[in-house]
Short mmCIF file of N, CA and C in Angstrom, two decimals:
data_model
loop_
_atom_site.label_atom_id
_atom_site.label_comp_id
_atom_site.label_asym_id
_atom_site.label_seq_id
_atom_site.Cartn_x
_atom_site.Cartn_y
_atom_site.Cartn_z
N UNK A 1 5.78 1.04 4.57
CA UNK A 1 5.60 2.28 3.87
C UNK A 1 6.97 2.91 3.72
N UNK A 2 7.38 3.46 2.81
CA UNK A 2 8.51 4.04 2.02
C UNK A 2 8.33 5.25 2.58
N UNK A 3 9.39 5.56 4.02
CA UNK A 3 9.11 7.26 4.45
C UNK A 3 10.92 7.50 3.89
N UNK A 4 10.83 8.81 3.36
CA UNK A 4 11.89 9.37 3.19
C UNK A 4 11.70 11.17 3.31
N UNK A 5 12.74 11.41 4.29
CA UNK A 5 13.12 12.81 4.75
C UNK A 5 13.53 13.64 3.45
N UNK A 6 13.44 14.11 2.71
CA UNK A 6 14.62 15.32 1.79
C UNK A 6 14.72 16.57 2.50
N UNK A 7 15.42 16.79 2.91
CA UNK A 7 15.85 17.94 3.83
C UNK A 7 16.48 19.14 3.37
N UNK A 8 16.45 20.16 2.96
CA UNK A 8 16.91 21.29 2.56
C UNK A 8 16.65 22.77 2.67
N UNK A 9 17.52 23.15 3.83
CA UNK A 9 17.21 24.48 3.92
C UNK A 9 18.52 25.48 3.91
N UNK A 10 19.16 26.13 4.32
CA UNK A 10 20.14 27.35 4.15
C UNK A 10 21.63 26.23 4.13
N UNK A 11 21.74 24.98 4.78
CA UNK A 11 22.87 24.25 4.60
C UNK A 11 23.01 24.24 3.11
N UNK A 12 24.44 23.99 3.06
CA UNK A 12 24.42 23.58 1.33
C UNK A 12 24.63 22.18 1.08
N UNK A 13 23.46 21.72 1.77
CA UNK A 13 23.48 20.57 1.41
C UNK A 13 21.94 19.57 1.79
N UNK A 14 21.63 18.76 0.78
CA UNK A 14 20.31 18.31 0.65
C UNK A 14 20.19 16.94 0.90
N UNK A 15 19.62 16.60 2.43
CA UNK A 15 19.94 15.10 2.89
C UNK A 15 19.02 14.20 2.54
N UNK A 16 19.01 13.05 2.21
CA UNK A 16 17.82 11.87 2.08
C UNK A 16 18.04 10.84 3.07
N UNK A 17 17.11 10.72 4.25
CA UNK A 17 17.02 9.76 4.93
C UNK A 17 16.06 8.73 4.66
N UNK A 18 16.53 7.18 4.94
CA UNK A 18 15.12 5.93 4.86
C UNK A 18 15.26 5.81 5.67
N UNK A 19 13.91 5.95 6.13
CA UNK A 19 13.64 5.45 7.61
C UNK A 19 12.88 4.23 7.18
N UNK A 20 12.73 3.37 8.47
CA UNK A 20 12.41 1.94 8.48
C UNK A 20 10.79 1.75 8.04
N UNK A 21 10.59 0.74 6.91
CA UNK A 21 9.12 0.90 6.85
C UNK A 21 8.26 0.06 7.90
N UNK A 22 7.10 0.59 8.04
CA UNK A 22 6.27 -0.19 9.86
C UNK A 22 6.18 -1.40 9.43
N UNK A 23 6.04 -2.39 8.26
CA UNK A 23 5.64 -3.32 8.55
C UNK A 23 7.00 -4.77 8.18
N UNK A 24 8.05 -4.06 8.13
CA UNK A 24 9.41 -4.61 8.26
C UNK A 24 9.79 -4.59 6.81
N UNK A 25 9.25 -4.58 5.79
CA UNK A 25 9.69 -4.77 4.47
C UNK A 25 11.16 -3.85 4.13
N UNK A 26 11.79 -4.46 3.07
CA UNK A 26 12.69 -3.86 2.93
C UNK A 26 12.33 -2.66 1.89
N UNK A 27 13.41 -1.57 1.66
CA UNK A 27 12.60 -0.31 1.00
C UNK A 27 14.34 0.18 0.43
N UNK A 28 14.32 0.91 -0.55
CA UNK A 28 14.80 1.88 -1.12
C UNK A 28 15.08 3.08 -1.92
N UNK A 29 15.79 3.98 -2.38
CA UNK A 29 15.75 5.53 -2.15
C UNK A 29 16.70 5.61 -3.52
N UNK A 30 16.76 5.88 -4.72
CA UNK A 30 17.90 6.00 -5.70
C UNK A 30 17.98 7.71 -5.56
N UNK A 31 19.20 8.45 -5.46
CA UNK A 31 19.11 9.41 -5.10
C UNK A 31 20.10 10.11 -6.05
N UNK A 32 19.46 10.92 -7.60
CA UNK A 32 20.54 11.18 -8.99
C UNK A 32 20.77 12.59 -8.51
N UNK A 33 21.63 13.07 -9.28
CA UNK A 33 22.33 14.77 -9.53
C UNK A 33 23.07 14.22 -10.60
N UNK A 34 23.65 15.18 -11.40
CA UNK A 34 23.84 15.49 -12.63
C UNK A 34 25.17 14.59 -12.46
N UNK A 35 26.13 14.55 -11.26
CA UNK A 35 26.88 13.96 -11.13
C UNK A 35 27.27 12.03 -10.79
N UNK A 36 25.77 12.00 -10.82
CA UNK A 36 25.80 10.41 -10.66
C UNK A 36 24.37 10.03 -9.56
N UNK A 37 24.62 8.80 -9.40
CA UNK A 37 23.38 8.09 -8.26
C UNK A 37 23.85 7.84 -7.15
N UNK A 38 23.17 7.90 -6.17
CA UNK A 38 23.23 6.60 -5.14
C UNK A 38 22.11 6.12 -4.62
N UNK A 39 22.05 5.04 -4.50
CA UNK A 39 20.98 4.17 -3.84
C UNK A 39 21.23 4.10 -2.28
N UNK A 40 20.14 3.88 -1.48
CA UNK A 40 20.71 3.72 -0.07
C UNK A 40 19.04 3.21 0.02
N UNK A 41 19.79 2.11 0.65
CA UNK A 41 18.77 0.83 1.10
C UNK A 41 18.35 0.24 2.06
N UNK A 42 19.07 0.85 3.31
CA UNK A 42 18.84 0.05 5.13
C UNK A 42 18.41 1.13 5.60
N UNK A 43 17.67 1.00 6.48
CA UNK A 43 16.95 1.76 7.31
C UNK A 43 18.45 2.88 8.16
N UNK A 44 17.66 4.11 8.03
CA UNK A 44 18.67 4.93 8.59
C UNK A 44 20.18 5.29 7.73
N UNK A 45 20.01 4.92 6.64
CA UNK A 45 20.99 5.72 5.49
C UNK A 45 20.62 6.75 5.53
N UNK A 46 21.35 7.45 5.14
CA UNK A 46 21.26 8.90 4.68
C UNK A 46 22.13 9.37 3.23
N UNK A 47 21.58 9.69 2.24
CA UNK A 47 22.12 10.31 1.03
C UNK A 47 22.46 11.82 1.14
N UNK A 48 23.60 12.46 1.23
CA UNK A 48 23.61 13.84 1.12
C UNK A 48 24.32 14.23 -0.45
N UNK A 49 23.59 15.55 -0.68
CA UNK A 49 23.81 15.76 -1.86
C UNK A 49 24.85 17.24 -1.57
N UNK A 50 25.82 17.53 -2.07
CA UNK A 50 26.56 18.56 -1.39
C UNK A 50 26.09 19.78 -2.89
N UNK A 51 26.61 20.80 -2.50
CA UNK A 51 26.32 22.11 -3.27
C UNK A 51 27.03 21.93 -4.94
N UNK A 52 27.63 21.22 -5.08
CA UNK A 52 28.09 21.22 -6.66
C UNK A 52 27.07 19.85 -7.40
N UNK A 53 26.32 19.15 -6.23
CA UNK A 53 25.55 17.91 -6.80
C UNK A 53 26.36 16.66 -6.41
N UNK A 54 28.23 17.00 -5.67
CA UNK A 54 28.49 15.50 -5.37
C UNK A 54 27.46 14.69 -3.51
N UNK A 55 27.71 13.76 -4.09
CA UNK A 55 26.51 12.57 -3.51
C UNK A 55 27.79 12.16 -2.30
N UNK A 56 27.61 11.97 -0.91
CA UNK A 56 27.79 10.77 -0.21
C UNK A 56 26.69 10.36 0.97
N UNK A 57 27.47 8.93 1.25
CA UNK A 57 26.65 8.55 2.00
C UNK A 57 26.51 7.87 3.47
N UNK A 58 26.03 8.11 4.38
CA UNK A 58 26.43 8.07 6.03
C UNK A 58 25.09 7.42 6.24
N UNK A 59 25.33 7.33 7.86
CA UNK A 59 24.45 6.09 8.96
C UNK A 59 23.90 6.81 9.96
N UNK A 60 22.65 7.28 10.18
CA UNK A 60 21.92 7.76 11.33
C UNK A 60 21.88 6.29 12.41
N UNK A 61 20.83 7.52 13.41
CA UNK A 61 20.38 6.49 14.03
C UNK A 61 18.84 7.16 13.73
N UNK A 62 17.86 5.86 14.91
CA UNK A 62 16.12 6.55 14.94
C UNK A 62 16.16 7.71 16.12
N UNK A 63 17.31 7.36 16.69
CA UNK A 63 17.08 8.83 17.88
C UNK A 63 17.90 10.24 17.76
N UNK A 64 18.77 10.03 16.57
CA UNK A 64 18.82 11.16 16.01
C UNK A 64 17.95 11.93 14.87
N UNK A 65 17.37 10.94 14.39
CA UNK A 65 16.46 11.85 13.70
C UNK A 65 14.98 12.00 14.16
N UNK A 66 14.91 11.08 15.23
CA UNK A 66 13.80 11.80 16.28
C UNK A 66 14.15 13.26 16.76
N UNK A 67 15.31 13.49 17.46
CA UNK A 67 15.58 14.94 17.66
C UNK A 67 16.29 15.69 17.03
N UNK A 68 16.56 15.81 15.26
CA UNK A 68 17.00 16.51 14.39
C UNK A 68 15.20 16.84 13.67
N UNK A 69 14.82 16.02 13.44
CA UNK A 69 13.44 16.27 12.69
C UNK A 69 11.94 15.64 13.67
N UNK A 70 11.67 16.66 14.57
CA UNK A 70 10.85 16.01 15.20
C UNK A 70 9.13 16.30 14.68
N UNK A 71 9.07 17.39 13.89
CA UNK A 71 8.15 18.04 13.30
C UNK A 71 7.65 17.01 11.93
N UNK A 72 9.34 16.59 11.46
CA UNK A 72 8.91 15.95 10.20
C UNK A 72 7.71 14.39 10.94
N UNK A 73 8.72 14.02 11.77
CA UNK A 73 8.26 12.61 12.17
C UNK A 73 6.80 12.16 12.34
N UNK A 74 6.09 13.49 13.40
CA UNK A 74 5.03 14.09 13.87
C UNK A 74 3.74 14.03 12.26
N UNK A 75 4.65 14.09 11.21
CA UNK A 75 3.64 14.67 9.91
C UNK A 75 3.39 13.29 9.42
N UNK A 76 4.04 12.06 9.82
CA UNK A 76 3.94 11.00 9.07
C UNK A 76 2.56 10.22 9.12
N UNK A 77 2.17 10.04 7.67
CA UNK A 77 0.90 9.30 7.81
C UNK A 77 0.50 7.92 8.64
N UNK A 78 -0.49 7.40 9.16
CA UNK A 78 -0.43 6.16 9.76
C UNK A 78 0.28 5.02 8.94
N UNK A 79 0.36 3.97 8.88
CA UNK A 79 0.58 2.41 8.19
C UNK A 79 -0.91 2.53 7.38
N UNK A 80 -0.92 1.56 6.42
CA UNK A 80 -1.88 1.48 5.93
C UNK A 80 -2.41 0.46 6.49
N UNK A 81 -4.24 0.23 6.36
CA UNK A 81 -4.97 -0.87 7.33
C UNK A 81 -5.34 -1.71 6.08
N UNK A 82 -5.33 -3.30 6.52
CA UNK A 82 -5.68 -3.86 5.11
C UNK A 82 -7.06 -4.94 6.08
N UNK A 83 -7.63 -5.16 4.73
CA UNK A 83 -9.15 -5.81 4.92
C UNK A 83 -9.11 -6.71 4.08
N UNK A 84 -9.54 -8.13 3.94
CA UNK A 84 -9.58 -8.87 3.22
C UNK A 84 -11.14 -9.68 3.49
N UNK A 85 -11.61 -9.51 2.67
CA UNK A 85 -13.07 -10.54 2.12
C UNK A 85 -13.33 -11.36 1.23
N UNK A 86 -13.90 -12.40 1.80
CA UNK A 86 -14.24 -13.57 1.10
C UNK A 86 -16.00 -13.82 0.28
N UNK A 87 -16.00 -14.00 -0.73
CA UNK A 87 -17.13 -14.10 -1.82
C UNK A 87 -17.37 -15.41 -1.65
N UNK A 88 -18.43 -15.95 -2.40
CA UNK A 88 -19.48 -16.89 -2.79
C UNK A 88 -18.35 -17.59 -3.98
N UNK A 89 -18.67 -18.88 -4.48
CA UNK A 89 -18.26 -19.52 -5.45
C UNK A 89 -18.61 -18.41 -6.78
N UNK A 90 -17.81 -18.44 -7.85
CA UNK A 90 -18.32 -17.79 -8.86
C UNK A 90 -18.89 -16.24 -8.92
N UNK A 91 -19.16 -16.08 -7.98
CA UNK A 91 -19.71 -14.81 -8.23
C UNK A 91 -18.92 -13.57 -7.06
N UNK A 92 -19.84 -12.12 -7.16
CA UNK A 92 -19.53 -10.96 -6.73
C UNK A 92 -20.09 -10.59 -5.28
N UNK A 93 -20.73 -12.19 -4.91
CA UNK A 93 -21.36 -11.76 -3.84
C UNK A 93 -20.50 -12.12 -2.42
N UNK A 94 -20.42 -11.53 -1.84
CA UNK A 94 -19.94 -11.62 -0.51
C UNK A 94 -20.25 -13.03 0.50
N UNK A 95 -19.19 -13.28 1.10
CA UNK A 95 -19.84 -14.54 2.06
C UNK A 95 -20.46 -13.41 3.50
N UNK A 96 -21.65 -14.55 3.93
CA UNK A 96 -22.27 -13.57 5.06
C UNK A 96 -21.41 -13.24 6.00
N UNK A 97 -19.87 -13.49 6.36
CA UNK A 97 -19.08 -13.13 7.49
C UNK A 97 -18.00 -11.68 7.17
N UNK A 98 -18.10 -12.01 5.72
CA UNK A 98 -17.57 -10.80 4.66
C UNK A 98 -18.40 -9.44 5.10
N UNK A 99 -19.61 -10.01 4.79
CA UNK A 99 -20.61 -8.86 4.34
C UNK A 99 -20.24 -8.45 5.93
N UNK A 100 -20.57 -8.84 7.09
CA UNK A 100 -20.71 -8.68 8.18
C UNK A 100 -19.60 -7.26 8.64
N UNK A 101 -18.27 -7.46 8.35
CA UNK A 101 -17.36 -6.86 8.01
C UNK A 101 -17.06 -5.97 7.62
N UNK A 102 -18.33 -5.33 6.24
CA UNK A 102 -17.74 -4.13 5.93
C UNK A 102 -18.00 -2.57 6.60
N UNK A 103 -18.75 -2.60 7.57
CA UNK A 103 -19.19 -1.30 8.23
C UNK A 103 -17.84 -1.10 9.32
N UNK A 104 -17.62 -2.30 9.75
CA UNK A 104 -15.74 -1.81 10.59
C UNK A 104 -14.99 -1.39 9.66
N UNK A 105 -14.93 -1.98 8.01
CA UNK A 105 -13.73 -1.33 6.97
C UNK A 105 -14.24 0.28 6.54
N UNK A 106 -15.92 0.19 6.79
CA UNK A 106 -16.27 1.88 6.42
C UNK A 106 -15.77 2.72 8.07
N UNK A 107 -16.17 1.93 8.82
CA UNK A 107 -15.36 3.49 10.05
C UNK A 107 -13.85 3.65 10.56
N UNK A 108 -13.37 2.35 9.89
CA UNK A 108 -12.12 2.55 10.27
C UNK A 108 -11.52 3.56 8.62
N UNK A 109 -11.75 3.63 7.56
CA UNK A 109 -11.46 4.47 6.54
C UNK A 109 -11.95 5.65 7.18
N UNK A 110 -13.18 6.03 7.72
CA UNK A 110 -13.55 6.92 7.72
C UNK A 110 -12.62 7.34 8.43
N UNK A 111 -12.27 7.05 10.12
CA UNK A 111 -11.59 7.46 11.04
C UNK A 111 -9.59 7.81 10.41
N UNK A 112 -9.48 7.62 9.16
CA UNK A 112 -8.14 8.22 9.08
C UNK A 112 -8.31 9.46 8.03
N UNK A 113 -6.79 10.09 8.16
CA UNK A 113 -6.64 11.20 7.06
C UNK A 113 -6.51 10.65 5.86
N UNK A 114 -7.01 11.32 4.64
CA UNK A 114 -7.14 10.87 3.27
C UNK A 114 -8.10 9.89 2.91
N UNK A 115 -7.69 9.16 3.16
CA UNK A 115 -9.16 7.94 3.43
C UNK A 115 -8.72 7.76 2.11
N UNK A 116 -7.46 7.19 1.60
CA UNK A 116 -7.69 6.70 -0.04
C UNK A 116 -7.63 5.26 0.39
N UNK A 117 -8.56 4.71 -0.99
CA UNK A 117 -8.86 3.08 -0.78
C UNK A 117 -8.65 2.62 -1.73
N UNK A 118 -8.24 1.32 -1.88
CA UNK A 118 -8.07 0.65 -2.76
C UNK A 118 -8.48 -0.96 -2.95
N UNK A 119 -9.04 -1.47 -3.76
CA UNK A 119 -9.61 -2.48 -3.74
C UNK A 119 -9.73 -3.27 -4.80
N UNK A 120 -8.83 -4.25 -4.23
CA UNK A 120 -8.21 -5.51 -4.90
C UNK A 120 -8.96 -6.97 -5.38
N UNK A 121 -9.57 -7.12 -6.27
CA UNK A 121 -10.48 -8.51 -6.24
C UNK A 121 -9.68 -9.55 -7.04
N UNK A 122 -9.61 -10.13 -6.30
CA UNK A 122 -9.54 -11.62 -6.75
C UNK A 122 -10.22 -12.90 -7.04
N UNK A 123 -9.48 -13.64 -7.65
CA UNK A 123 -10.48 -15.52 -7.53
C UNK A 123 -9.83 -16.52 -7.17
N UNK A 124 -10.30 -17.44 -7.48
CA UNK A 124 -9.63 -19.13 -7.36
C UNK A 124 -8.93 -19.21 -8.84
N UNK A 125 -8.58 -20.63 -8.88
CA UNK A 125 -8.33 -20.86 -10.52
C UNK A 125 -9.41 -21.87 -11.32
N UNK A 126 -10.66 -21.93 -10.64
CA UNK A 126 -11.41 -22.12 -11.70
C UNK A 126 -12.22 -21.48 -12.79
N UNK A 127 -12.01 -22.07 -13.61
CA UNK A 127 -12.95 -21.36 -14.80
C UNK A 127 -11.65 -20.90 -15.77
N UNK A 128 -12.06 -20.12 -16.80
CA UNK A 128 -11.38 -19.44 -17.80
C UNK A 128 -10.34 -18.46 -17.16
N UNK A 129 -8.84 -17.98 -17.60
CA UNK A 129 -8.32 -17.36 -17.22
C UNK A 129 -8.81 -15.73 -17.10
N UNK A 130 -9.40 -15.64 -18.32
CA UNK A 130 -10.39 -14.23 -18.96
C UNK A 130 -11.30 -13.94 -18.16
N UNK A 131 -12.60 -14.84 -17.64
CA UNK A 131 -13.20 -15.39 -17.20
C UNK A 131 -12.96 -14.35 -15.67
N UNK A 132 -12.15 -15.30 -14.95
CA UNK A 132 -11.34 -14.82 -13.82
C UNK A 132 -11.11 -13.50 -13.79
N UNK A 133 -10.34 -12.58 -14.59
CA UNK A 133 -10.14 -11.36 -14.78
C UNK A 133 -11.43 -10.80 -15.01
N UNK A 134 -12.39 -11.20 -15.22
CA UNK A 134 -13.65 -10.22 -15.21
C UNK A 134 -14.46 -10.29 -14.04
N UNK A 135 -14.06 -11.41 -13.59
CA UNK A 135 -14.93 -11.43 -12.13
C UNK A 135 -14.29 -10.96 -10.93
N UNK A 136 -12.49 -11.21 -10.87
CA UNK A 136 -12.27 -10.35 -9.78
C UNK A 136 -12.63 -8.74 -10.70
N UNK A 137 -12.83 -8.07 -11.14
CA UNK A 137 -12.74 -6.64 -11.34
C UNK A 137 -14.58 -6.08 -11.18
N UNK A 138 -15.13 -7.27 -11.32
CA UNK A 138 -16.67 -6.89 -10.80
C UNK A 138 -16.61 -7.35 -9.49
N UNK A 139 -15.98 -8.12 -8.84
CA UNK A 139 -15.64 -8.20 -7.32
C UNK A 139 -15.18 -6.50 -6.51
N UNK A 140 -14.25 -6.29 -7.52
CA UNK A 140 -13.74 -5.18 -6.54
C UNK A 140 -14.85 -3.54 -6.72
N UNK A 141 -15.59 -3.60 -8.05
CA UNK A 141 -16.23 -2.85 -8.11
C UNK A 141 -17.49 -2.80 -7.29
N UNK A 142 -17.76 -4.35 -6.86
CA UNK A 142 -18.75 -4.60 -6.09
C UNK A 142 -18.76 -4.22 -4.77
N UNK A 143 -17.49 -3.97 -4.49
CA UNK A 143 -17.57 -3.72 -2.80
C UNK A 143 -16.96 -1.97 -2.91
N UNK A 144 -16.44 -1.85 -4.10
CA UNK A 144 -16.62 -0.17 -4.57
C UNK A 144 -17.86 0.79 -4.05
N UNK A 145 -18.55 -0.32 -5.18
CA UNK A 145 -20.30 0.75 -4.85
C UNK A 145 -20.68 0.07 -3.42
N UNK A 146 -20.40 -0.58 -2.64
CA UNK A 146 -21.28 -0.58 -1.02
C UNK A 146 -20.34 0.21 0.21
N UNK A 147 -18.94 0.65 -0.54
CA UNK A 147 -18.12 1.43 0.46
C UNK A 147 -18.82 2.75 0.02
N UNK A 148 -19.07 3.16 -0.92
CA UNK A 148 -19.67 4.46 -1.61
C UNK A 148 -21.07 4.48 -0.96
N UNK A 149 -22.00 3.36 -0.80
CA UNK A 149 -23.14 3.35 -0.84
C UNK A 149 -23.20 3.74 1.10
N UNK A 150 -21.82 3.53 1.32
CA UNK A 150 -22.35 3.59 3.54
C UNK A 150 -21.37 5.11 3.55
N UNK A 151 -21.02 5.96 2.50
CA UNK A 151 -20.67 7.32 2.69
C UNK A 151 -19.14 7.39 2.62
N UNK A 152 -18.35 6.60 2.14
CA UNK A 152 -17.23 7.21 1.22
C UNK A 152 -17.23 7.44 0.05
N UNK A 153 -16.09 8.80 0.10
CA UNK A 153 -16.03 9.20 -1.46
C UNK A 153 -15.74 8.54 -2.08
N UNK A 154 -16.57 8.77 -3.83
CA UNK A 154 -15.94 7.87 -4.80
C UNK A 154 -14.66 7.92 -5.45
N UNK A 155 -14.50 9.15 -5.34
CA UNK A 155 -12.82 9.78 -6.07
C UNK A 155 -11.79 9.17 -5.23
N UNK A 156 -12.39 8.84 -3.97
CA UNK A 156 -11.26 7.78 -3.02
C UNK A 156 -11.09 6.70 -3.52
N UNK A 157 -11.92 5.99 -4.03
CA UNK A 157 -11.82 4.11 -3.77
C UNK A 157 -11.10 3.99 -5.30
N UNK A 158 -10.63 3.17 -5.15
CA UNK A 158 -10.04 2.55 -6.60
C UNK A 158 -10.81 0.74 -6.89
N UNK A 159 -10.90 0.59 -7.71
CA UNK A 159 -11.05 -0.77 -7.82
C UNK A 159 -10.09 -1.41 -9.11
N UNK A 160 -9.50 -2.43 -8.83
CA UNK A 160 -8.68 -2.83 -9.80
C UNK A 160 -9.02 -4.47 -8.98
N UNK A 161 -8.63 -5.27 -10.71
CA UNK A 161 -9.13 -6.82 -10.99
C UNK A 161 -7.46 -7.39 -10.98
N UNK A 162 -7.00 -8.97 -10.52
CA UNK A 162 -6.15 -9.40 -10.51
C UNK A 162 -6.53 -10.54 -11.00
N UNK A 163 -7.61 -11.29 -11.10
CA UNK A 163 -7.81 -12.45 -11.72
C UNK A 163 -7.51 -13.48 -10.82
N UNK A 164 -6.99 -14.79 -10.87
CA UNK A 164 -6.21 -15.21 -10.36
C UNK A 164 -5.07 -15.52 -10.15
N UNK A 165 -4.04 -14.22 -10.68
CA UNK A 165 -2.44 -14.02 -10.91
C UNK A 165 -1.95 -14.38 -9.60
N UNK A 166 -2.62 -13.82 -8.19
CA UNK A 166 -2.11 -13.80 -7.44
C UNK A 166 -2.98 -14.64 -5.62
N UNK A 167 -3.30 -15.81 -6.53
CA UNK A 167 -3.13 -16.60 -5.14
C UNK A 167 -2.54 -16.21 -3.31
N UNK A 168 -3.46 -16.65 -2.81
CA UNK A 168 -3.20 -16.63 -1.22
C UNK A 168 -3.04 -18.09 -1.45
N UNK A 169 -3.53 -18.95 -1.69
CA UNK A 169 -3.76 -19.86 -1.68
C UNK A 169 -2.89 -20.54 -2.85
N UNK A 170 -1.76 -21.12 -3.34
CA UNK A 170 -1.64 -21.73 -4.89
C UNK A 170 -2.53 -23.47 -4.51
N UNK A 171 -2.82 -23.57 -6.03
CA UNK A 171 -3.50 -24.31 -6.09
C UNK A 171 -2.99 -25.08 -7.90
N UNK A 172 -3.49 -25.89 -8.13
CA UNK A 172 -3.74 -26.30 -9.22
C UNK A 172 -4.54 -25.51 -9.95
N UNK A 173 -4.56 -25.98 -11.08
CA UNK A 173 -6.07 -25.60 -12.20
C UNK A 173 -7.27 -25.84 -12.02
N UNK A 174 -8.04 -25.26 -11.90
CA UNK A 174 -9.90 -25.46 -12.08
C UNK A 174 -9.78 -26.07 -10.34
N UNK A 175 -8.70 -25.71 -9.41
CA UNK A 175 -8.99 -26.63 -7.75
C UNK A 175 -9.82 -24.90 -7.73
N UNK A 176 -10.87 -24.94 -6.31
CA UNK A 176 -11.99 -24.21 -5.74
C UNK A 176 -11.45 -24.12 -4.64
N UNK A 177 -10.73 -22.74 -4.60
CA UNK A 177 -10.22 -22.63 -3.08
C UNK A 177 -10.59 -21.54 -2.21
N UNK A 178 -11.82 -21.34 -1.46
CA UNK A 178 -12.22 -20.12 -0.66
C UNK A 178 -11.46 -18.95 -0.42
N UNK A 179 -10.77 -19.12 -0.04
CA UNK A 179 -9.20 -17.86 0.66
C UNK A 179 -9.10 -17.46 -0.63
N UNK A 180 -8.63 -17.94 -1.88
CA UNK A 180 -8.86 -17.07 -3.03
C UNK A 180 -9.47 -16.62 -3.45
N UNK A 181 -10.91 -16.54 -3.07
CA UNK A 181 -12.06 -15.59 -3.93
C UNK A 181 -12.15 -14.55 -3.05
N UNK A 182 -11.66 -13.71 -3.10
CA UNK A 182 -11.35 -12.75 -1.81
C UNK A 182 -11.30 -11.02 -2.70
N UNK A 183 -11.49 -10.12 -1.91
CA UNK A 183 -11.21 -8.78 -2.27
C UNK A 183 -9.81 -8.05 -0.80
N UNK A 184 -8.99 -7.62 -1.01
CA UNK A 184 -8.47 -6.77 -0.55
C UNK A 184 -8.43 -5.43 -0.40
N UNK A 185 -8.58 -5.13 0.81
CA UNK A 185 -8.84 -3.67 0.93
C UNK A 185 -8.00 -2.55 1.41
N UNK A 186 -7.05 -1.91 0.85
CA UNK A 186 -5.72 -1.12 1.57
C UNK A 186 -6.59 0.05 1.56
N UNK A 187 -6.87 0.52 2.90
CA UNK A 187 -7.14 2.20 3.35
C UNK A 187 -5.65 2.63 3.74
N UNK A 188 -5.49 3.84 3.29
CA UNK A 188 -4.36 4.51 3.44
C UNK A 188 -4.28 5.69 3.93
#
């Protein structure tokens, strides 16, 4: 997750820290004023913007901005939790270990702040490419309406279709590969 500090109060000057994202990925911050950019890209940069808009740029540590911003730190949302389920050949239906599954993905959404969801369906590469794109997007709508149906909001969940663009699994053409007929589930 992409946490960044902007800091600005009576100093004349407006800091941008990256802090490290939880699940190691790399992350970055482009940081403009009228006078130009800077990017800052490693964990624990800091962008300061001084009172006329010029930009430089310096090196924290995590235990200084544990005790420079301890309030901010305190406000940060969890990591996001991800869920992944597996469907039936061809279709929108869930495998029975899937189905089994989704009342831990409804209380663990429930149990965070915001509770926004998102839900990713996918396939294999058999069948039509088109084909594919219509069935992961009734995949993800499918497990839409049964997160809705055990008492999350609907204005929360998203459902969006990937087809089979994006393999867990690569495979050949028309190969039938389980791990790809899958839905993903990011609660955030």
């Amino acid at each position: 997750m992409l946490l960044g500090a902007v800091l600005s109060a009576c100093a004349p000057t407006t800091r941008v820290i990256l802090l490290p994202q939880a699940n190691g990925t790399p992350s970055a911050v482009a940081v403009s004023t009228a006078r130009g950019e800077q990017v800052i890209d490693q964990p624990y940069q800091v962008a300061n913007v001084g009172a006329r808009g010029a930009l430089s740029v310096d090196t924290t540590t995590a235990e200084k901005v544990r005790e420079a911003y301890p309030r901010l730190i305190t406000l940060q949302p969890p990591p996001p939790e991800r869920f992944v389920l597996e469907f039936e050949l061809a279709t929108p239906q869930l495998t029975p270990e899937s189905q089994a599954q989704l009342d831990h993905v409804v209380a663990r959404a429930k149990a965070r702040p915001g509770g926004e969801i998102v839900v990713t369906g996918h396939t294999d590469r058999q069948g039509p490419l088109e084909a594919n794109d219509a069935l992961s997007l009734e995949r993800a709508q499918a497990i839409r309406e049964q997160l809705i149906e055990r008492g999350l909001r609907a204005e929360l969940i998203e459902a969006v279709g990937r087809g089979e663009r994006e393999p867990l699994v690569p495979t050949d053409d028309e190969v039938a590969e389980p791990r790809n007929r899958r839905a993903v589930i990011d609660v955030r």
